[in-house]
PDB file of C-alpha atoms in Angstrom:
ATOM      1  CA  MET H   1      -4.509 -24.605 -17.279  1.00 55.00           C
ATOM      2  CA  SER H   2      -1.185 -23.679 -18.891  1.00 71.00           C
ATOM      3  CA  ILE H   3       1.660 -22.279 -16.805  1.00 73.00           C
ATOM      4  CA  LYS H   4       1.422 -18.996 -18.741  1.00 68.00           C
ATOM      5  CA  GLN H   5      -2.282 -18.667 -17.955  1.00 70.00           C
ATOM      6  CA  PHE H   6      -1.725 -19.590 -14.310  1.00 72.00           C
ATOM      7  CA  LEU H   7       0.964 -16.890 -13.956  1.00 72.00           C
ATOM      8  CA  LYS H   8      -1.312 -14.384 -15.640  1.00 71.00           C
ATOM      9  CA  ASP H   9      -4.264 -15.166 -13.361  1.00 70.00           C
ATOM     10  CA  TRP H  10      -2.283 -15.357 -10.136  1.00 77.00           C
ATOM     11  CA  THR H  11       0.550 -12.889 -10.744  1.00 80.00           C
ATOM     12  CA  LEU H  12       0.372 -11.301  -7.306  1.00 80.00           C
ATOM     13  CA  PRO H  13       0.431 -14.504  -5.172  1.00 83.00           C
ATOM     14  CA  VAL H  14       3.292 -15.787  -7.339  1.00 85.00           C
ATOM     15  CA  ALA H  15       5.174 -12.530  -6.757  1.00 85.00           C
ATOM     16  CA  ILE H  16       4.613 -12.842  -2.989  1.00 85.00           C
ATOM     17  CA  ALA H  17       5.769 -16.472  -3.043  1.00 87.00           C
ATOM     18  CA  VAL H  18       8.874 -15.679  -5.082  1.00 88.00           C
ATOM     19  CA  GLY H  19       9.917 -12.851  -2.773  1.00 86.00           C
ATOM     20  CA  THR H  20       9.354 -15.047   0.296  1.00 87.00           C
ATOM     21  CA  VAL H  21      11.181 -18.082  -1.049  1.00 89.00           C
ATOM     22  CA  VAL H  22      14.149 -16.061  -2.304  1.00 86.00           C
ATOM     23  CA  TYR H  23      14.610 -14.291   1.032  1.00 84.00           C
ATOM     24  CA  LEU H  24      14.270 -17.519   3.062  1.00 85.00           C
ATOM     25  CA  THR H  25      16.765 -19.241   0.762  1.00 87.00           C
ATOM     26  CA  PHE H  26      19.385 -16.580   1.462  1.00 81.00           C
ATOM     27  CA  TYR H  27      18.485 -16.646   5.175  1.00 80.00           C
ATOM     28  CA  PHE H  28      18.866 -20.386   5.678  1.00 82.00           C
ATOM     29  CA  VAL H  29      21.889 -20.998   3.418  1.00 79.00           C
ATOM     30  CA  PRO H  30      25.007 -19.489   5.110  1.00 77.00           C
ATOM     31  CA  GLN H  31      27.055 -19.788   1.934  1.00 74.00           C
ATOM     32  CA  LEU H  32      24.822 -17.156   0.332  1.00 73.00           C
ATOM     33  CA  ASP H  33      25.378 -14.485   3.007  1.00 69.00           C
ATOM     34  CA  ALA H  34      27.931 -12.450   1.015  1.00 73.00           C
ATOM     35  CA  LEU H  35      25.846 -12.597  -2.149  1.00 74.00           C
ATOM     36  CA  GLY H  36      22.722 -11.696  -0.189  1.00 70.00           C
ATOM     37  CA  ASP H  37      24.396  -8.593   1.255  1.00 70.00           C
ATOM     38  CA  SER H  38      25.502  -7.460  -2.211  1.00 75.00           C
ATOM     39  CA  LEU H  39      22.081  -8.059  -3.746  1.00 75.00           C
ATOM     40  CA  GLY H  40      20.447  -6.292  -0.801  1.00 72.00           C
ATOM     41  CA  ARG H  41      22.386  -3.122  -1.540  1.00 75.00           C
ATOM     42  CA  VAL H  42      21.488  -3.358  -5.222  1.00 76.00           C
ATOM     43  CA  VAL H  43      17.785  -3.784  -4.376  1.00 74.00           C
ATOM     44  CA  ASP H  44      17.861  -0.812  -1.986  1.00 71.00           C
ATOM     45  CA  THR H  45      19.273   1.286  -4.827  1.00 76.00           C
ATOM     46  CA  ILE H  46      16.910   0.260  -7.585  1.00 76.00           C
ATOM     47  CA  PHE H  47      13.697  -0.162  -5.555  1.00 74.00           C
ATOM     48  CA  PRO H  48      12.741   3.549  -5.712  1.00 75.00           C
ATOM     49  CA  LEU H  49      13.281   3.395  -9.481  1.00 79.00           C
ATOM     50  CA  MET H  50      10.930   0.409  -9.633  1.00 79.00           C
ATOM     51  CA  VAL H  51       8.225   2.301  -7.758  1.00 77.00           C
ATOM     52  CA  PHE H  52       8.769   5.355  -9.960  1.00 81.00           C
ATOM     53  CA  SER H  53       8.560   3.300 -13.188  1.00 83.00           C
ATOM     54  CA  THR H  54       5.321   1.621 -12.079  1.00 81.00           C
ATOM     55  CA  LEU H  55       3.615   4.915 -11.317  1.00 81.00           C
ATOM     56  CA  PHE H  56       5.008   6.733 -14.347  1.00 85.00           C
ATOM     57  CA  SER H  57       3.718   4.067 -16.732  1.00 85.00           C
ATOM     58  CA  THR H  58       0.315   4.285 -14.984  1.00 83.00           C
ATOM     59  CA  TYR H  59       0.109   8.089 -15.140  1.00 84.00           C
ATOM     60  CA  CYS H  60       0.879   8.043 -18.852  1.00 86.00           C
ATOM     61  CA  ARG H  61      -2.551   6.429 -19.266  1.00 83.00           C
ATOM     62  CA  ILE H  62      -4.772   8.669 -17.149  1.00 84.00           C
ATOM     63  CA  ASP H  63      -6.951  11.507 -18.360  1.00 83.00           C
ATOM     64  CA  PHE H  64      -5.817  14.468 -16.262  1.00 82.00           C
ATOM     65  CA  HIS H  65      -8.986  16.396 -17.131  1.00 80.00           C
ATOM     66  CA  GLN H  66     -10.987  13.752 -15.222  1.00 80.00           C
ATOM     67  CA  MET H  67      -8.884  14.020 -12.052  1.00 82.00           C
ATOM     68  CA  ARG H  68     -11.352  15.884  -9.913  1.00 83.00           C
ATOM     69  CA  PRO H  69     -12.781  15.388  -6.397  1.00 86.00           C
ATOM     70  CA  HIS H  70     -15.704  12.983  -6.099  1.00 89.00           C
ATOM     71  CA  ARG H  71     -18.209  12.612  -3.324  1.00 91.00           C
ATOM     72  CA  TRP H  72     -16.998   9.106  -2.486  1.00 94.00           C
ATOM     73  CA  HIS H  73     -13.617  10.685  -1.643  1.00 95.00           C
ATOM     74  CA  ILE H  74     -15.262  12.474   1.250  1.00 94.00           C
ATOM     75  CA  GLY H  75     -17.025   9.318   2.409  1.00 94.00           C
ATOM     76  CA  ILE H  76     -13.806   7.268   2.491  1.00 95.00           C
ATOM     77  CA  LEU H  77     -11.878  10.020   4.260  1.00 95.00           C
ATOM     78  CA  LEU H  78     -14.575  10.379   6.930  1.00 96.00           C
ATOM     79  CA  SER H  79     -14.650   6.624   7.511  1.00 95.00           C
ATOM     80  CA  GLN H  80     -10.849   6.621   7.883  1.00 95.00           C
ATOM     81  CA  LEU H  81     -11.010   9.468  10.392  1.00 95.00           C
ATOM     82  CA  ALA H  82     -13.739   7.665  12.375  1.00 95.00           C
ATOM     83  CA  LEU H  83     -11.743   4.419  12.472  1.00 95.00           C
ATOM     84  CA  VAL H  84      -8.582   6.269  13.557  1.00 94.00           C
ATOM     85  CA  ALA H  85     -10.530   7.956  16.393  1.00 94.00           C
ATOM     86  CA  LEU H  86     -11.986   4.596  17.484  1.00 95.00           C
ATOM     87  CA  ASN H  87      -8.560   2.946  17.386  1.00 93.00           C
ATOM     88  CA  VAL H  88      -6.965   5.723  19.452  1.00 91.00           C
ATOM     89  CA  TRP H  89      -9.765   5.436  22.026  1.00 93.00           C
ATOM     90  CA  ILE H  90      -9.114   1.673  22.287  1.00 93.00           C
ATOM     91  CA  ILE H  91      -5.362   2.248  22.760  1.00 90.00           C
ATOM     92  CA  PHE H  92      -6.043   4.659  25.646  1.00 89.00           C
ATOM     93  CA  ARG H  93      -8.382   2.074  27.201  1.00 91.00           C
ATOM     94  CA  VAL H  94      -5.747  -0.718  27.091  1.00 90.00           C
ATOM     95  CA  GLU H  95      -2.738   1.482  27.882  1.00 84.00           C
ATOM     96  CA  GLY H  96      -1.958  -0.498  31.020  1.00 84.00           C
ATOM     97  CA  ASN H  97      -1.550  -3.730  29.035  1.00 88.00           C
ATOM     98  CA  PRO H  98       1.672  -3.500  26.923  1.00 85.00           C
ATOM     99  CA  GLU H  99       0.721  -6.403  24.631  1.00 86.00           C
ATOM    100  CA  GLN H 100      -2.783  -5.099  23.942  1.00 90.00           C
ATOM    101  CA  LYS H 101      -1.416  -1.611  23.307  1.00 89.00           C
ATOM    102  CA  LEU H 102       1.117  -3.016  20.839  1.00 88.00           C
ATOM    103  CA  LEU H 103      -1.574  -4.961  19.000  1.00 91.00           C
ATOM    104  CA  TRP H 104      -3.816  -1.945  18.543  1.00 92.00           C
ATOM    105  CA  GLU H 105      -0.916   0.306  17.597  1.00 89.00           C
ATOM    106  CA  SER H 106      -0.058  -2.137  14.824  1.00 90.00           C
ATOM    107  CA  VAL H 107      -3.650  -1.838  13.587  1.00 93.00           C
ATOM    108  CA  LEU H 108      -3.526   1.962  13.769  1.00 92.00           C
ATOM    109  CA  THR H 109      -0.431   2.179  11.580  1.00 89.00           C
ATOM    110  CA  CYS H 110      -2.401   0.436   8.832  1.00 91.00           C
ATOM    111  CA  ILE H 111      -5.603   2.479   9.189  1.00 93.00           C
ATOM    112  CA  ILE H 112      -3.937   5.875   9.304  1.00 90.00           C
ATOM    113  CA  GLY H 113      -1.725   5.278   6.231  1.00 87.00           C
ATOM    114  CA  PRO H 114      -2.676   6.851   2.900  1.00 87.00           C
ATOM    115  CA  ALA H 115      -4.027   4.944  -0.080  1.00 90.00           C
ATOM    116  CA  ALA H 116      -1.348   2.976  -1.878  1.00 86.00           C
ATOM    117  CA  THR H 117       0.353   4.803  -4.729  1.00 80.00           C
ATOM    118  CA  ALA H 118      -0.166   1.633  -6.787  1.00 80.00           C
ATOM    119  CA  ALA H 119      -3.940   1.519  -6.109  1.00 87.00           C
ATOM    120  CA  PRO H 120      -4.752   2.936  -9.583  1.00 87.00           C
ATOM    121  CA  VAL H 121      -2.871  -0.006 -11.134  1.00 85.00           C
ATOM    122  CA  VAL H 122      -5.283  -2.582  -9.672  1.00 87.00           C
ATOM    123  CA  THR H 123      -8.273  -0.295 -10.093  1.00 90.00           C
ATOM    124  CA  ALA H 124      -7.638  -0.116 -13.827  1.00 86.00           C
ATOM    125  CA  LYS H 125      -7.430  -3.923 -14.033  1.00 86.00           C
ATOM    126  CA  ILE H 126     -10.787  -4.553 -12.333  1.00 89.00           C
ATOM    127  CA  GLY H 127     -12.953  -2.037 -14.160  1.00 88.00           C
ATOM    128  CA  GLY H 128     -12.634   0.952 -11.831  1.00 89.00           C
ATOM    129  CA  ASN H 129     -12.046   4.599 -12.669  1.00 90.00           C
ATOM    130  CA  ILE H 130      -8.282   5.154 -12.742  1.00 89.00           C
ATOM    131  CA  ASN H 131      -8.741   8.970 -12.928  1.00 89.00           C
ATOM    132  CA  THR H 132     -10.772   9.463  -9.778  1.00 91.00           C
ATOM    133  CA  MET H 133      -8.648   6.869  -7.972  1.00 91.00           C
ATOM    134  CA  THR H 134      -5.460   8.757  -8.821  1.00 89.00           C
ATOM    135  CA  ALA H 135      -7.070  11.959  -7.541  1.00 90.00           C
ATOM    136  CA  TYR H 136      -7.948  10.207  -4.286  1.00 92.00           C
ATOM    137  CA  VAL H 137      -4.384   8.909  -3.839  1.00 89.00           C
ATOM    138  CA  VAL H 138      -3.126  12.498  -3.932  1.00 87.00           C
ATOM    139  CA  ILE H 139      -5.848  13.698  -1.535  1.00 90.00           C
ATOM    140  CA  SER H 140      -5.232  10.754   0.807  1.00 90.00           C
ATOM    141  CA  ALA H 141      -1.531  11.553   0.962  1.00 86.00           C
ATOM    142  CA  PHE H 142      -2.226  15.010   2.311  1.00 85.00           C
ATOM    143  CA  ALA H 143      -4.858  13.726   4.748  1.00 88.00           C
ATOM    144  CA  SER H 144      -2.468  11.167   6.250  1.00 86.00           C
ATOM    145  CA  ALA H 145       0.324  13.738   6.384  1.00 82.00           C
ATOM    146  CA  LEU H 146      -1.968  15.799   8.646  1.00 84.00           C
ATOM    147  CA  MET H 147      -3.301  12.927  10.761  1.00 85.00           C
ATOM    148  CA  ILE H 148      -0.029  11.134  11.556  1.00 83.00           C
ATOM    149  CA  PRO H 149       1.821  13.997  13.304  1.00 79.00           C
ATOM    150  CA  ALA H 150      -1.416  15.012  15.062  1.00 81.00           C
ATOM    151  CA  VAL H 151      -2.219  11.550  16.451  1.00 82.00           C
ATOM    152  CA  PHE H 152       0.976   9.675  17.268  1.00 76.00           C
ATOM    153  CA  PRO H 153       2.517  12.163  19.729  1.00 73.00           C
ATOM    154  CA  LEU H 154      -0.619  11.630  21.838  1.00 74.00           C
ATOM    155  CA  LEU H 155       0.182   7.931  22.065  1.00 72.00           C
ATOM    156  CA  GLU H 156       3.959   8.157  22.536  1.00 64.00           C
ATOM    157  CA  ARG H 157       4.582  11.363  24.428  1.00 52.00           C
ATOM    158  CA  GLY H 158       8.338  10.932  24.230  1.00 49.00           C
ATOM    159  CA  ALA H 159       8.338  11.526  20.465  1.00 55.00           C
ATOM    160  CA  SER H 160      10.802  14.278  19.671  1.00 58.00           C
ATOM    161  CA  LEU H 161       9.581  15.300  16.192  1.00 60.00           C
ATOM    162  CA  GLY H 162       7.149  18.194  15.957  1.00 66.00           C
ATOM    163  CA  PHE H 163       3.968  18.393  13.896  1.00 68.00           C
ATOM    164  CA  TRP H 164       5.314  20.484  11.026  1.00 74.00           C
ATOM    165  CA  GLN H 165       8.595  18.568  10.922  1.00 74.00           C
ATOM    166  CA  VAL H 166       6.797  15.242  10.493  1.00 71.00           C
ATOM    167  CA  PHE H 167       4.261  16.757   8.082  1.00 75.00           C
ATOM    168  CA  LEU H 168       7.043  17.967   5.799  1.00 77.00           C
ATOM    169  CA  ILE H 169       8.953  14.651   6.068  1.00 76.00           C
ATOM    170  CA  ILE H 170       5.854  12.701   5.018  1.00 73.00           C
ATOM    171  CA  LEU H 171       5.109  15.065   2.166  1.00 74.00           C
ATOM    172  CA  GLN H 172       8.717  14.725   0.990  1.00 74.00           C
ATOM    173  CA  LYS H 173       8.548  10.943   1.076  1.00 70.00           C
ATOM    174  CA  LEU H 174       5.256  10.841  -0.789  1.00 71.00           C
ATOM    175  CA  SER H 175       6.202  13.555  -3.304  1.00 71.00           C
ATOM    176  CA  LEU H 176       9.197  11.585  -4.538  1.00 70.00           C
ATOM    177  CA  VAL H 177       7.092   8.538  -5.375  1.00 71.00           C
ATOM    178  CA  LEU H 178       3.767  10.207  -6.159  1.00 73.00           C
ATOM    179  CA  VAL H 179       3.951  13.800  -7.365  1.00 79.00           C
ATOM    180  CA  LEU H 180       7.130  13.557  -9.487  1.00 84.00           C
ATOM    181  CA  PRO H 181       5.931  10.659 -11.688  1.00 85.00           C
ATOM    182  CA  LEU H 182       2.493  12.331 -11.907  1.00 84.00           C
ATOM    183  CA  VAL H 183       4.044  15.564 -13.201  1.00 87.00           C
ATOM    184  CA  LEU H 184       6.310  13.709 -15.645  1.00 90.00           C
ATOM    185  CA  GLY H 185       3.354  11.597 -16.831  1.00 88.00           C
ATOM    186  CA  TRP H 186       1.478  14.828 -17.641  1.00 89.00           C
ATOM    187  CA  GLY H 187       4.523  16.221 -19.390  1.00 91.00           C
ATOM    188  CA  VAL H 188       5.001  13.117 -21.537  1.00 91.00           C
ATOM    189  CA  GLN H 189       1.311  13.147 -22.525  1.00 90.00           C
ATOM    190  CA  HIS H 190       1.578  16.729 -23.735  1.00 87.00           C
ATOM    191  CA  TYR H 191       5.128  17.085 -25.034  1.00 90.00           C
ATOM    192  CA  ALA H 192       6.388  13.587 -25.873  1.00 89.00           C
ATOM    193  CA  LYS H 193       3.325  11.995 -27.440  1.00 87.00           C
ATOM    194  CA  ARG H 194       5.220   9.322 -29.382  1.00 90.00           C
ATOM    195  CA  LEU H 195       6.946   8.147 -26.196  1.00 90.00           C
ATOM    196  CA  CYS H 196       3.619   8.191 -24.380  1.00 90.00           C
ATOM    197  CA  ALA H 197       1.977   6.129 -27.113  1.00 90.00           C
ATOM    198  CA  TRP H 198       4.796   3.603 -26.967  1.00 91.00           C
ATOM    199  CA  ILE H 199       4.479   3.231 -23.188  1.00 89.00           C
ATOM    200  CA  VAL H 200       0.692   2.943 -23.316  1.00 85.00           C
ATOM    201  CA  GLY H 201       0.997   0.394 -26.130  1.00 87.00           C
ATOM    202  CA  ILE H 202       2.802  -2.119 -23.916  1.00 85.00           C
ATOM    203  CA  PRO H 203       0.041  -4.339 -22.465  1.00 79.00           C
ATOM    204  CA  ASP H 204      -0.176  -4.375 -18.643  1.00 79.00           C
ATOM    205  CA  LEU H 205       3.255  -2.754 -18.263  1.00 81.00           C
ATOM    206  CA  SER H 206       2.492  -1.022 -14.979  1.00 80.00           C
ATOM    207  CA  PHE H 207       0.850  -4.141 -13.550  1.00 82.00           C
ATOM    208  CA  TYR H 208       3.846  -6.395 -14.140  1.00 83.00           C
ATOM    209  CA  LEU H 209       6.277  -3.719 -12.934  1.00 83.00           C
ATOM    210  CA  TRP H 210       4.210  -3.571  -9.784  1.00 79.00           C
ATOM    211  CA  ALA H 211       4.342  -7.382  -9.455  1.00 83.00           C
ATOM    212  CA  VAL H 212       8.170  -7.239  -9.442  1.00 84.00           C
ATOM    213  CA  GLN H 213       7.996  -4.471  -6.843  1.00 81.00           C
ATOM    214  CA  LEU H 214       5.611  -6.595  -4.753  1.00 82.00           C
ATOM    215  CA  SER H 215       8.046  -9.517  -4.841  1.00 85.00           C
ATOM    216  CA  VAL H 216      10.759  -7.327  -3.326  1.00 82.00           C
ATOM    217  CA  THR H 217       8.323  -5.913  -0.759  1.00 79.00           C
ATOM    218  CA  SER H 218       7.297  -9.454   0.268  1.00 82.00           C
ATOM    219  CA  GLY H 219      10.921 -10.430   0.845  1.00 81.00           C
ATOM    220  CA  VAL H 220      11.455  -7.352   3.027  1.00 77.00           C
ATOM    221  CA  THR H 221       8.245  -8.138   4.961  1.00 78.00           C
ATOM    222  CA  VAL H 222       9.407 -11.675   5.683  1.00 81.00           C
ATOM    223  CA  ARG H 223      12.799 -10.334   6.770  1.00 78.00           C
ATOM    224  CA  ASN H 224      11.133  -7.962   9.277  1.00 73.00           C
ATOM    225  CA  ILE H 225       9.037 -10.791  10.703  1.00 78.00           C
ATOM    226  CA  VAL H 226      11.949 -13.236  10.938  1.00 78.00           C
ATOM    227  CA  HIS H 227      14.162 -10.701  12.708  1.00 75.00           C
ATOM    228  CA  SER H 228      11.455  -9.447  15.056  1.00 73.00           C
ATOM    229  CA  ASP H 229      12.177 -10.002  18.746  1.00 74.00           C
ATOM    230  CA  ALA H 230       8.490 -10.291  19.659  1.00 74.00           C
ATOM    231  CA  ALA H 231       6.943 -13.482  20.982  1.00 80.00           C
ATOM    232  CA  LEU H 232       5.410 -15.826  18.400  1.00 82.00           C
ATOM    233  CA  ARG H 233       1.985 -15.432  20.019  1.00 87.00           C
ATOM    234  CA  THR H 234       2.182 -11.631  19.610  1.00 86.00           C
ATOM    235  CA  LEU H 235       3.249 -11.913  15.982  1.00 87.00           C
ATOM    236  CA  LEU H 236       0.359 -14.294  15.238  1.00 90.00           C
ATOM    237  CA  LEU H 237      -2.147 -11.974  16.901  1.00 92.00           C
ATOM    238  CA  ILE H 238      -0.827  -9.029  14.909  1.00 91.00           C
ATOM    239  CA  ALA H 239      -1.127 -11.045  11.708  1.00 90.00           C
ATOM    240  CA  VAL H 240      -4.720 -12.076  12.505  1.00 94.00           C
ATOM    241  CA  LEU H 241      -5.756  -8.521  13.440  1.00 94.00           C
ATOM    242  CA  SER H 242      -4.257  -7.123  10.216  1.00 93.00           C
ATOM    243  CA  LEU H 243      -6.183  -9.763   8.233  1.00 94.00           C
ATOM    244  CA  ILE H 244      -9.451  -8.833   9.920  1.00 95.00           C
ATOM    245  CA  LEU H 245      -8.723  -5.135   9.364  1.00 95.00           C
ATOM    246  CA  CYS H 246      -8.079  -5.781   5.664  1.00 94.00           C
ATOM    247  CA  PHE H 247     -11.561  -7.251   5.213  1.00 94.00           C
ATOM    248  CA  VAL H 248     -13.198  -4.553   7.352  1.00 95.00           C
ATOM    249  CA  LEU H 249     -11.663  -1.739   5.328  1.00 95.00           C
ATOM    250  CA  PHE H 250     -12.543  -3.499   2.074  1.00 94.00           C
ATOM    251  CA  LEU H 251     -16.187  -3.986   3.027  1.00 95.00           C
ATOM    252  CA  VAL H 252     -16.527  -0.469   4.467  1.00 95.00           C
ATOM    253  CA  GLY H 253     -15.037   1.030   1.316  1.00 94.00           C
ATOM    254  CA  ARG H 254     -17.222  -1.043  -0.994  1.00 94.00           C
ATOM    255  CA  SER H 255     -20.337  -0.085   0.982  1.00 95.00           C
ATOM    256  CA  ILE H 256     -19.506   3.641   0.905  1.00 95.00           C
ATOM    257  CA  GLY H 257     -18.591   3.494  -2.775  1.00 92.00           C
ATOM    258  CA  ARG H 258     -21.812   1.662  -3.621  1.00 92.00           C
ATOM    259  CA  HIS H 259     -23.895   4.431  -1.966  1.00 92.00           C
ATOM    260  CA  LEU H 260     -21.824   7.303  -3.356  1.00 89.00           C
ATOM    261  CA  GLY H 261     -21.398   6.244  -6.946  1.00 82.00           C
ATOM    262  CA  ASP H 262     -18.272   4.092  -7.326  1.00 88.00           C
ATOM    263  CA  GLU H 263     -18.149   0.760  -5.497  1.00 91.00           C
ATOM    264  CA  ILE H 264     -14.905  -0.501  -7.032  1.00 92.00           C
ATOM    265  CA  ASP H 265     -12.895   2.641  -6.414  1.00 93.00           C
ATOM    266  CA  GLY H 266     -14.333   3.008  -2.911  1.00 93.00           C
ATOM    267  CA  GLY H 267     -13.195  -0.476  -1.955  1.00 93.00           C
ATOM    268  CA  GLN H 268      -9.695  -0.039  -3.344  1.00 94.00           C
ATOM    269  CA  ALA H 269      -9.277   3.437  -1.827  1.00 93.00           C
ATOM    270  CA  SER H 270     -10.266   2.220   1.607  1.00 93.00           C
ATOM    271  CA  PHE H 271      -8.257  -0.996   1.958  1.00 92.00           C
ATOM    272  CA  GLN H 272      -5.274  -0.720  -0.369  1.00 92.00           C
ATOM    273  CA  LYS H 273      -2.698   1.047   1.794  1.00 91.00           C
ATOM    274  CA  ASN H 274       0.760   2.548   1.461  1.00 85.00           C
ATOM    275  CA  THR H 275       2.314   0.062   3.873  1.00 81.00           C
ATOM    276  CA  ALA H 276       5.855   1.389   3.361  1.00 77.00           C
ATOM    277  CA  LEU H 277       4.810   4.663   5.000  1.00 77.00           C
ATOM    278  CA  SER H 278       2.989   2.753   7.771  1.00 80.00           C
ATOM    279  CA  ILE H 279       6.173   0.814   8.543  1.00 79.00           C
ATOM    280  CA  TRP H 280       8.136   4.079   8.709  1.00 76.00           C
ATOM    281  CA  VAL H 281       5.539   5.533  11.104  1.00 76.00           C
ATOM    282  CA  ALA H 282       5.835   2.494  13.394  1.00 78.00           C
ATOM    283  CA  TYR H 283       9.625   2.747  13.530  1.00 74.00           C
ATOM    284  CA  THR H 284       9.508   6.547  14.060  1.00 72.00           C
ATOM    285  CA  TYR H 285       6.881   6.787  16.772  1.00 74.00           C
ATOM    286  CA  LEU H 286       6.080   3.353  18.182  1.00 75.00           C
ATOM    287  CA  ASN H 287       7.523  -0.013  19.083  1.00 75.00           C
ATOM    288  CA  PRO H 288       9.203  -1.345  15.901  1.00 76.00           C
ATOM    289  CA  VAL H 289       7.266  -4.586  16.396  1.00 81.00           C
ATOM    290  CA  ALA H 290       4.140  -2.621  15.444  1.00 82.00           C
ATOM    291  CA  SER H 291       5.551  -2.480  11.889  1.00 81.00           C
ATOM    292  CA  VAL H 292       4.830  -6.216  11.560  1.00 85.00           C
ATOM    293  CA  GLY H 293       1.141  -5.308  11.245  1.00 87.00           C
ATOM    294  CA  ALA H 294       1.775  -3.282   8.107  1.00 86.00           C
ATOM    295  CA  GLY H 295       4.144  -5.979   6.861  1.00 83.00           C
ATOM    296  CA  CYS H 296       1.428  -8.652   7.166  1.00 87.00           C
ATOM    297  CA  TYR H 297      -1.194  -6.266   5.776  1.00 91.00           C
ATOM    298  CA  VAL H 298       0.668  -5.929   2.466  1.00 86.00           C
ATOM    299  CA  LEU H 299       0.375  -9.710   2.045  1.00 85.00           C
ATOM    300  CA  TRP H 300      -3.340  -9.799   2.890  1.00 90.00           C
ATOM    301  CA  GLN H 301      -4.303  -6.868   0.659  1.00 91.00           C
ATOM    302  CA  ASN H 302      -2.550  -8.382  -2.325  1.00 86.00           C
ATOM    303  CA  ILE H 303      -4.258 -11.735  -1.802  1.00 88.00           C
ATOM    304  CA  VAL H 304      -7.589  -9.846  -1.878  1.00 90.00           C
ATOM    305  CA  ASN H 305      -6.399  -7.999  -4.997  1.00 89.00           C
ATOM    306  CA  SER H 306      -5.599 -11.349  -6.603  1.00 85.00           C
ATOM    307  CA  VAL H 307      -9.084 -12.687  -5.922  1.00 87.00           C
ATOM    308  CA  GLU H 308     -10.606  -9.492  -7.364  1.00 89.00           C
ATOM    309  CA  LEU H 309      -8.485  -9.845 -10.505  1.00 86.00           C
ATOM    310  CA  TRP H 310      -9.468 -13.492 -10.859  1.00 83.00           C
ATOM    311  CA  GLU H 311     -13.180 -12.725 -10.490  1.00 86.00           C
ATOM    312  CA  TYR H 312     -12.978  -9.871 -12.998  1.00 86.00           C
ATOM    313  CA  ARG H 313     -11.223 -12.053 -15.600  1.00 82.00           C
ATOM    314  CA  LYS H 314     -13.823 -14.750 -15.060  1.00 80.00           C
ATOM    315  CA  LYS H 315     -16.650 -12.276 -15.761  1.00 82.00           C
ATOM    316  CA  HIS H 316     -14.778 -10.543 -18.616  1.00 75.00           C
ATOM    317  CA  PRO H 317     -12.765 -13.275 -20.393  1.00 69.00           C
TER     318      PRO H 317
END
């Protein structure tokens, strides 16, 4: 297999590896500290632009007339609500054990998060319906914006932010990276058709933009794990639980989608999560160590995505 073909088939693991290696290089080489600080500020500045570009290039391709609710949307949302309720019940049961509570809170941050804004990118690459997936991403954002401020004050009663305050903060965060590129994508399709055709004509543009974004996200994830003050045993347990959760959500979503008309979209909608929002939730409401769960989850979900992409290419060479 040529290097070019290898990179094409395993873009996501390569992106994860690059982000990890680059961060660890700067971490273990003291002479790179100053350069690392400078690059860190640059990355913080351009990262939102990277996310925006990925989504904008994706939304230039969708058929907005096909963005309508589907019955599998309801099935995935009900399964998410049921898993959140089960997880909260478990947290109440283990409340007297700080480590157990931390473990299950880290799981909850992943479950309660909305579908990843980049989920349509992968869905389009594995034969799913990018239009209904994009519609679900929007619906999921509102659902999580309602669930998060309703659930987390029950777990951490010292939280100072009220329901509506958190609801509006979450909507603001999601609107900047979800609604704005969606609106601009619609505008370009209707009023700048030559520009839209040029963007759509670049093969896999959104996918490779997302791979660059994933590389940065992986480096940040490794940084959070390295700087965590939790015991190694706790970190390993969180990593294992997030791995198990990733497969559970994937299988549940595939099963619901298979019964309600769209197996591929159901699987992606259920397990591909907006981990950046989950990390924010952990830092806002819970022990910051709980954010490690979402950090590990982003690695697991993209390994699963890579396997899906490989299998799809093997069946559709």
